[in-house]
Short mmCIF file of C-alpha atoms in Angstrom, two decimals:
data_model
loop_
_atom_site.label_atom_id
_atom_site.label_comp_id
_atom_site.label_asym_id
_atom_site.label_seq_id
_atom_site.Cartn_x
_atom_site.Cartn_y
_atom_site.Cartn_z
CA MET O 1 0.00 0.00 0.00
CA VAL O 2 1.22 3.49 -0.88
CA LYS O 3 -0.20 6.70 0.61
CA LEU O 4 0.48 9.84 -1.40
CA ASP O 5 0.61 13.41 -0.15
CA VAL O 6 0.25 16.24 -2.67
CA SER O 7 2.31 19.35 -1.89
CA ASN O 8 0.41 22.64 -1.52
CA ALA O 9 -2.30 21.14 -3.68
CA PHE O 10 -5.10 23.71 -3.60
CA ASN O 11 -2.73 26.59 -4.38
CA SER O 12 -0.87 24.83 -7.19
CA ILE O 13 -3.40 23.21 -9.52
CA ARG O 14 -3.64 24.88 -12.92
CA ARG O 15 -6.75 27.01 -13.39
CA ASP O 16 -7.04 26.40 -17.13
CA HIS O 17 -7.24 22.68 -16.35
CA LEU O 18 -9.95 23.33 -13.73
CA LEU O 19 -11.97 25.36 -16.24
CA GLU O 20 -11.67 22.64 -18.86
CA CYS O 21 -12.78 19.91 -16.43
CA CYS O 22 -15.66 22.02 -15.17
CA ARG O 23 -16.91 22.72 -18.70
CA GLU O 24 -16.74 19.02 -19.54
CA LEU O 25 -18.21 17.51 -16.36
CA VAL O 26 -20.50 20.18 -14.86
CA PRO O 27 -21.32 22.61 -17.67
CA PHE O 28 -24.18 24.23 -15.74
CA ALA O 29 -21.64 25.64 -13.24
CA TYR O 30 -19.13 26.72 -15.87
CA PRO O 31 -20.32 30.35 -16.24
CA LEU O 32 -19.83 31.01 -12.52
CA VAL O 33 -16.46 29.24 -12.41
CA HIS O 34 -15.32 31.07 -15.54
CA LEU O 35 -16.27 34.38 -13.96
CA SER O 36 -14.19 33.53 -10.87
CA TYR O 37 -11.10 31.96 -12.44
CA ALA O 38 -10.76 33.00 -16.07
CA CYS O 39 -8.64 36.01 -15.10
CA SER O 40 -5.97 36.40 -12.44
CA SER O 41 -6.97 38.00 -9.16
CA ILE O 42 -4.93 41.04 -8.11
CA LEU O 43 -3.89 41.80 -4.54
CA MET O 44 -2.32 45.22 -3.95
CA PHE O 45 0.49 45.44 -1.39
CA ASN O 46 2.06 48.92 -1.01
CA ASP O 47 1.06 49.73 -4.58
CA ILE O 48 2.68 46.51 -5.74
CA PRO O 49 0.29 44.13 -7.54
CA ILE O 50 0.43 40.48 -6.55
CA TYR O 51 -1.27 38.20 -9.07
CA SER O 52 -3.15 35.07 -8.03
CA ALA O 53 -3.07 32.93 -11.18
CA THR O 54 -2.98 29.32 -9.95
CA GLY O 55 -5.03 27.18 -7.61
CA VAL O 56 -8.48 27.70 -6.16
CA GLN O 57 -9.20 30.77 -4.08
CA GLN O 58 -9.09 30.54 -0.30
CA GLY O 59 -12.60 30.40 1.11
CA ASP O 60 -14.27 29.56 -2.19
CA PRO O 61 -17.14 27.09 -1.46
CA LEU O 62 -16.52 25.53 -4.87
CA GLY O 63 -12.80 25.07 -4.18
CA PRO O 64 -12.88 21.43 -3.03
CA VAL O 65 -15.32 20.48 -5.80
CA LEU O 66 -13.16 22.10 -8.46
CA PHE O 67 -10.04 20.39 -7.14
CA ALA O 68 -11.84 17.03 -7.16
CA LEU O 69 -12.88 17.62 -10.77
CA GLY O 70 -9.26 18.43 -11.62
CA VAL O 71 -7.86 15.12 -10.34
CA ASN O 72 -10.89 13.04 -11.30
CA SER O 73 -9.43 11.58 -14.49
CA ILE O 74 -6.17 10.68 -12.75
CA ALA O 75 -7.98 8.93 -9.90
CA HIS O 76 -10.07 6.92 -12.36
CA PHE O 77 -7.02 5.82 -14.31
CA VAL O 78 -5.64 3.85 -11.34
CA ARG O 79 -5.91 0.09 -11.86
CA SER O 80 -4.84 -1.12 -8.41
CA PRO O 81 -7.53 -3.12 -6.53
CA VAL O 82 -7.73 -0.53 -3.73
CA ASN O 83 -7.99 3.06 -4.97
CA ILE O 84 -9.03 5.67 -2.37
CA TRP O 85 -8.92 9.40 -3.10
CA TYR O 86 -10.12 12.29 -0.99
CA LEU O 87 -9.12 15.56 -2.63
CA ASP O 88 -5.31 15.75 -2.25
CA ASP O 89 -4.93 12.49 -0.27
CA ALA O 90 -4.58 9.27 -2.24
CA THR O 91 -4.19 5.66 -1.10
CA ILE O 92 -3.57 2.81 -3.54
CA SER O 93 -2.98 -0.81 -2.65
CA GLY O 94 -2.57 -4.10 -4.45
CA PRO O 95 0.15 -6.25 -6.03
CA PRO O 96 3.46 -4.35 -6.12
CA ASP O 97 3.71 -4.32 -9.91
CA ALA O 98 0.21 -2.84 -10.27
CA VAL O 99 0.86 -0.17 -7.63
CA PHE O 100 4.20 0.86 -9.14
CA ASP O 101 2.71 1.00 -12.65
CA ASP O 102 0.04 3.34 -11.30
CA LEU O 103 2.67 5.51 -9.59
CA ARG O 104 4.58 5.85 -12.86
CA VAL O 105 1.42 7.28 -14.41
CA ILE O 106 0.13 9.31 -11.44
CA LEU O 107 3.28 11.36 -10.84
CA PRO O 108 3.71 12.79 -14.37
CA SER O 109 -0.05 13.22 -14.71
CA LEU O 110 -0.14 15.33 -11.55
CA SER O 111 2.87 17.29 -12.74
CA ASP O 112 1.04 18.13 -15.98
CA ILE O 113 -1.69 19.94 -14.01
CA GLY O 114 0.72 21.76 -11.70
CA LEU O 115 0.78 19.31 -8.78
CA SER O 116 3.66 17.40 -7.21
CA ILE O 117 3.99 14.64 -4.63
CA ASN O 118 5.67 15.38 -1.30
CA ALA O 119 7.80 12.25 -1.00
CA ASP O 120 8.78 13.08 2.59
CA LYS O 121 5.15 12.73 3.70
CA SER O 122 4.25 9.82 1.42
CA LYS O 123 4.25 6.34 2.95
CA ILE O 124 4.60 2.72 1.93
CA VAL O 125 2.97 0.01 4.07
CA ASN O 126 3.45 -3.76 3.90
CA ILE O 127 -0.01 -5.32 4.01
CA ALA O 128 0.50 -8.94 2.95
CA LEU O 129 3.96 -9.41 1.42
CA ASN O 130 6.70 -11.53 2.93
CA PRO O 131 9.72 -9.55 4.21
CA SER O 132 12.03 -10.32 1.28
CA ASP O 133 9.46 -9.29 -1.32
CA PHE O 134 8.68 -6.12 0.63
CA THR O 135 12.37 -5.20 0.76
CA ALA O 136 12.54 -5.47 -3.01
CA SER O 137 9.35 -3.42 -3.29
CA ILE O 138 10.84 -0.67 -1.14
CA SER O 139 13.82 -0.42 -3.48
CA THR O 140 11.52 -0.15 -6.51
CA CYS O 141 9.26 2.38 -4.80
CA ARG O 142 12.19 4.60 -3.85
CA GLY O 143 13.25 4.59 -7.47
CA ILE O 144 9.94 6.36 -8.13
CA LEU O 145 9.53 8.28 -4.84
CA SER O 146 13.03 8.73 -3.48
CA ASP O 147 12.21 9.77 0.09
CA VAL O 148 9.08 7.71 0.72
CA ARG O 149 8.71 6.64 4.36
CA ILE O 150 8.06 3.11 5.62
CA THR O 151 5.10 2.74 7.99
CA ASP O 152 4.22 -0.37 9.95
CA LYS O 153 0.81 -1.89 9.33
CA SER O 154 0.06 -1.66 13.04
CA ASN O 155 0.11 2.15 12.75
CA LEU O 156 -1.87 2.36 9.52
CA THR O 157 -4.44 5.13 9.19
CA ILE O 158 -6.47 6.16 6.17
CA LEU O 159 -7.77 9.73 6.18
CA GLY O 160 -7.05 9.88 9.90
CA ALA O 161 -9.07 6.74 10.69
CA PRO O 162 -7.10 3.93 12.40
CA MET O 163 -7.08 0.68 10.43
CA GLY O 164 -6.76 -2.39 12.61
CA PRO O 165 -6.68 -3.17 16.33
CA SER O 166 -3.08 -1.99 16.85
CA ALA O 167 -3.67 1.31 15.07
CA LEU O 168 -6.84 1.82 17.10
CA GLU O 169 -4.96 1.23 20.35
CA CYS O 170 -2.21 3.64 19.28
CA SER O 171 -4.77 6.29 18.32
CA LEU O 172 -6.67 6.06 21.61
CA ALA O 173 -3.42 6.06 23.59
CA GLY O 174 -2.51 9.30 21.85
CA LYS O 175 -5.89 10.77 22.79
CA ILE O 176 -5.27 9.82 26.43
CA SER O 177 -1.87 11.51 26.43
CA HIS O 178 -3.24 14.63 24.73
CA LEU O 179 -6.16 14.96 27.16
CA SER O 180 -3.85 14.65 30.18
CA LYS O 181 -1.50 17.33 28.84
CA MET O 182 -4.33 19.73 28.02
CA ILE O 183 -5.90 19.39 31.48
CA ASP O 184 -2.53 20.19 33.06
CA LYS O 185 -2.25 23.32 30.90
CA LEU O 186 -5.84 24.40 31.63
CA LYS O 187 -5.10 24.48 35.36
CA VAL O 188 -3.08 27.68 34.97
CA ILE O 189 -5.97 29.78 33.59
CA GLU O 190 -9.23 31.03 35.08
CA PRO O 191 -11.49 28.05 36.04
CA HIS O 192 -14.58 29.13 34.12
CA VAL O 193 -12.61 29.64 30.91
CA ALA O 194 -10.77 26.36 31.49
CA PHE O 195 -14.04 24.45 31.94
CA PHE O 196 -15.51 26.02 28.80
CA LEU O 197 -12.46 25.03 26.74
CA LEU O 198 -12.42 21.52 28.20
CA ARG O 199 -16.08 20.86 27.47
CA ASN O 200 -16.26 22.43 24.03
CA HIS O 201 -12.83 21.77 22.57
CA PHE O 202 -10.44 19.43 24.37
CA SER O 203 -12.59 16.53 25.58
CA VAL O 204 -15.07 14.59 23.43
CA PRO O 205 -14.93 16.97 20.41
CA LYS O 206 -11.28 15.97 19.91
CA ILE O 207 -12.21 12.30 19.51
CA LEU O 208 -15.56 12.40 17.69
CA TYR O 209 -13.98 11.75 14.30
CA THR O 210 -12.19 8.67 15.61
CA LEU O 211 -15.37 7.43 17.29
CA ARG O 212 -17.19 7.65 13.97
CA CYS O 213 -14.44 6.06 11.90
CA ALA O 214 -13.35 3.15 14.07
CA PRO O 215 -14.96 0.62 16.46
CA CYS O 216 -13.64 2.29 19.59
CA PHE O 217 -16.25 0.46 21.68
CA GLN O 218 -14.05 -2.63 21.37
CA ARG O 219 -11.47 -0.93 23.63
CA GLY O 220 -13.58 -0.21 26.68
CA ASP O 221 -10.47 -0.18 28.87
CA LEU O 222 -8.97 2.80 27.04
CA LEU O 223 -12.31 4.60 26.94
CA SER O 224 -12.59 4.12 30.71
CA ASP O 225 -9.13 5.66 31.09
CA LEU O 226 -10.32 8.69 29.13
CA ASP O 227 -13.44 8.94 31.31
CA ASN O 228 -11.35 8.77 34.49
CA ILE O 229 -8.93 11.46 33.29
CA LEU O 230 -11.84 13.70 32.30
CA SER O 231 -13.56 13.17 35.66
CA LEU O 232 -10.43 13.88 37.71
CA GLY O 233 -9.52 16.85 35.53
CA THR O 234 -12.99 18.37 35.87
CA SER O 235 -12.87 17.89 39.64
CA SER O 236 -9.53 19.69 39.77
CA LEU O 237 -10.61 22.57 37.53
CA CYS O 238 -13.96 23.12 39.26
CA ASN O 239 -12.78 22.29 42.80
CA LEU O 240 -15.51 19.66 43.10
CA ALA O 241 -15.46 16.03 44.15
CA PHE O 242 -17.69 13.81 41.99
CA ASP O 243 -18.98 10.52 43.36
CA ASP O 244 -20.19 7.91 40.87
CA PRO O 245 -23.84 9.09 40.74
CA GLY O 246 -22.70 12.70 40.56
CA TRP O 247 -20.36 12.04 37.65
CA THR O 248 -23.06 10.02 35.88
CA GLN O 249 -25.33 13.06 36.00
CA ALA O 250 -22.53 15.48 35.13
CA SER O 251 -21.80 13.48 31.96
CA LEU O 252 -25.37 13.95 30.69
CA PRO O 253 -26.19 16.62 28.08
CA VAL O 254 -27.04 20.06 29.45
CA ARG O 255 -30.66 19.70 28.34
CA TRP O 256 -30.93 16.62 30.57
CA GLY O 257 -29.50 18.34 33.64
CA GLY O 258 -25.83 17.48 33.11
CA LEU O 259 -22.71 19.54 32.54
CA GLY O 260 -22.32 18.41 28.94
CA LEU O 261 -19.08 16.52 29.64
CA ARG O 262 -20.08 13.42 27.71
CA SER O 263 -18.75 9.99 28.60
CA TYR O 264 -16.44 8.46 25.99
CA SER O 265 -17.72 4.97 26.84
CA ASP O 266 -21.36 5.98 26.36
CA LEU O 267 -20.74 7.64 23.00
CA ALA O 268 -18.44 5.05 21.40
CA LEU O 269 -21.02 2.45 20.41
CA PRO O 270 -23.75 4.67 18.92
CA HIS O 271 -21.12 6.66 17.01
CA SER O 272 -19.58 3.47 15.61
CA TYR O 273 -22.81 1.87 14.47
CA PRO O 274 -23.71 4.16 11.53
CA LEU O 275 -20.14 3.74 10.31
CA ILE O 276 -20.00 2.99 6.60
CA THR O 277 -16.77 1.11 6.05
CA LEU O 278 -15.19 -0.81 3.19
CA LEU O 279 -12.15 -1.80 5.26
CA VAL O 280 -13.71 -3.92 8.00
CA LEU O 281 -11.53 -4.83 10.95
CA SER O 282 -10.77 -8.46 11.66
CA GLN O 283 -10.39 -9.93 15.15
CA THR O 284 -6.85 -10.98 14.26
CA SER O 285 -5.70 -9.00 11.23
CA PHE O 286 -6.68 -6.06 9.10
CA LEU O 287 -6.08 -7.64 5.70
CA GLU O 288 -5.62 -11.27 4.80
CA THR O 289 -4.10 -12.67 1.63
CA SER O 290 -6.32 -13.86 -1.20
CA PRO O 291 -5.86 -17.36 -2.67
CA ASN O 292 -3.48 -16.07 -5.36
CA GLY O 293 -1.19 -14.70 -2.64
CA ASN O 294 -1.12 -11.15 -3.91
CA CYS O 295 -4.32 -9.15 -3.88
CA PRO O 296 -5.67 -8.52 -0.40
CA LYS O 297 -9.15 -9.58 0.55
CA PHE O 298 -11.27 -8.09 3.29
CA THR O 299 -12.77 -10.29 5.98
CA LEU O 300 -15.57 -9.35 8.30
CA GLN O 301 -14.96 -10.48 11.88
CA PRO O 302 -16.50 -7.81 14.11
CA VAL O 303 -19.45 -7.82 16.44
CA VAL O 304 -22.20 -5.39 15.58
CA GLY O 305 -24.49 -4.26 18.37
CA GLY O 306 -26.27 -1.43 20.04
CA ARG O 307 -27.61 -0.20 23.37
CA LEU O 308 -31.24 0.45 24.19
CA GLY O 309 -31.85 4.16 24.66
CA LEU O 310 -28.84 5.16 22.59
CA VAL O 311 -30.03 3.63 19.34
CA ARG O 312 -33.68 4.56 18.94
CA SER O 313 -34.76 2.38 16.04
CA CYS O 314 -33.96 -1.01 14.63
CA PRO O 315 -31.49 -0.58 11.78
CA THR O 316 -31.33 -2.49 8.54
CA LEU O 317 -28.00 -4.02 7.63
CA ASN O 318 -27.22 -4.27 3.93
CA LEU O 319 -24.57 -6.97 3.66
CA TYR O 320 -22.39 -7.51 0.63
CA SER O 321 -20.44 -10.71 0.07
CA VAL O 322 -18.15 -11.89 -2.68
CA ASN O 323 -19.02 -15.06 -4.59
CA GLY O 324 -15.43 -15.73 -5.57
CA THR O 325 -15.13 -12.98 -8.15
CA LYS O 326 -15.50 -9.23 -7.99
CA SER O 327 -19.26 -9.38 -8.50
CA LEU O 328 -21.25 -8.55 -5.39
CA VAL O 329 -24.17 -10.54 -4.02
CA ARG O 330 -26.55 -8.44 -1.94
CA GLN O 331 -28.12 -9.88 1.19
CA SER O 332 -30.35 -8.39 3.86
CA SER O 333 -30.61 -8.89 7.58
CA LYS O 334 -32.36 -7.36 10.56
CA ALA O 335 -30.68 -6.74 13.89
CA CYS O 336 -32.75 -5.82 16.96
CA PHE O 337 -31.16 -4.06 19.90
CA LEU O 338 -31.92 -4.92 23.50
CA SER O 339 -30.42 -3.78 26.79
CA PRO O 340 -27.59 -3.81 27.62
CA ILE O 341 -26.03 -5.13 24.42
CA ASN O 342 -27.39 -7.65 21.92
CA THR O 343 -24.79 -8.65 19.36
CA VAL O 344 -25.07 -10.10 15.89
CA SER O 345 -22.03 -12.02 14.65
CA LEU O 346 -21.37 -11.60 10.94
CA ALA O 347 -18.10 -13.50 10.74
CA SER O 348 -19.08 -15.57 7.70
CA VAL O 349 -19.86 -12.59 5.49
CA GLN O 350 -16.97 -11.15 3.43
CA VAL O 351 -15.89 -7.70 2.20
CA ALA O 352 -18.15 -4.82 3.34
CA VAL O 353 -21.01 -3.82 5.58
CA LYS O 354 -23.09 -0.77 5.05
CA ALA O 355 -25.13 0.09 8.14
CA ALA O 356 -27.87 2.66 7.81
CA VAL O 357 -30.15 3.59 10.68
CA SER O 358 -33.72 3.40 9.44
CA GLY O 359 -36.56 5.77 10.24
#
């Protein structure tokens, strides 16, 4: 697997290329885009004109869309089995030869539209190769990206979401360390301001993205550590001593009589359930090797469940399994949720699960 980082992407992409892609793919928006980008913008600094002639403008609501249109053809050219693009972040994975062939096309194609890869921030990850083959792959990859970094699979993240049990543990451990440091720093400022910052910025809001992207509920021990640090830190900042019932009430939303300091353990499961994921975590490994020994396959080994009162309705699970080829066979299943947790094991189903809360 290779993760690519594009240098200064939004400021570097050629505007004539953006206009051409916009006219071809979304012609109804072309007049507005042409009005905004057909001519260079001029910024005056001490009577000196500074011309803005490349990239999308800062703050333009259409900026991300235009950038996506600009790299659309390059992203669709990739032939590797795993091809994930989000604006200027790209992840491709598959047999080494396929990945390197794609890299040999991606790099000059990006250069043609004004973009370049930051090799220092790009990464190569061994998913399923044996050590000797991976060593050879590193040498080939560095012939294309000279300064590419090697990242262990246990620390793999895609778009900031931890992939695999080890990466999840590392991510949550980092959240624990960050929360402890921030609470120590908040102790030196006025208590009311410190409490406001803790509740609205440095506690649960800092971890919501991870809760939504990964099954954090599987690591209840680390979530309990976060809850304990938050409880002790709040007690120190507010000069209050919370007993168990008091902290239970304090961790409720304000509209329910609490302080709004939400419990990590309570939020993990309902945030994980609506997760739409194509890279489903296994109990033992993130990716296993397919029968041909090269292309990775995805195996579904998690436990899906919910908690009464946190999940209001019974969701429908749309399960997708592979029948030995790349064609998908759609199945359906119902999962009812009872207190405290009722689980549905889906270990026999392969590839992906799309969970959508009904009603």
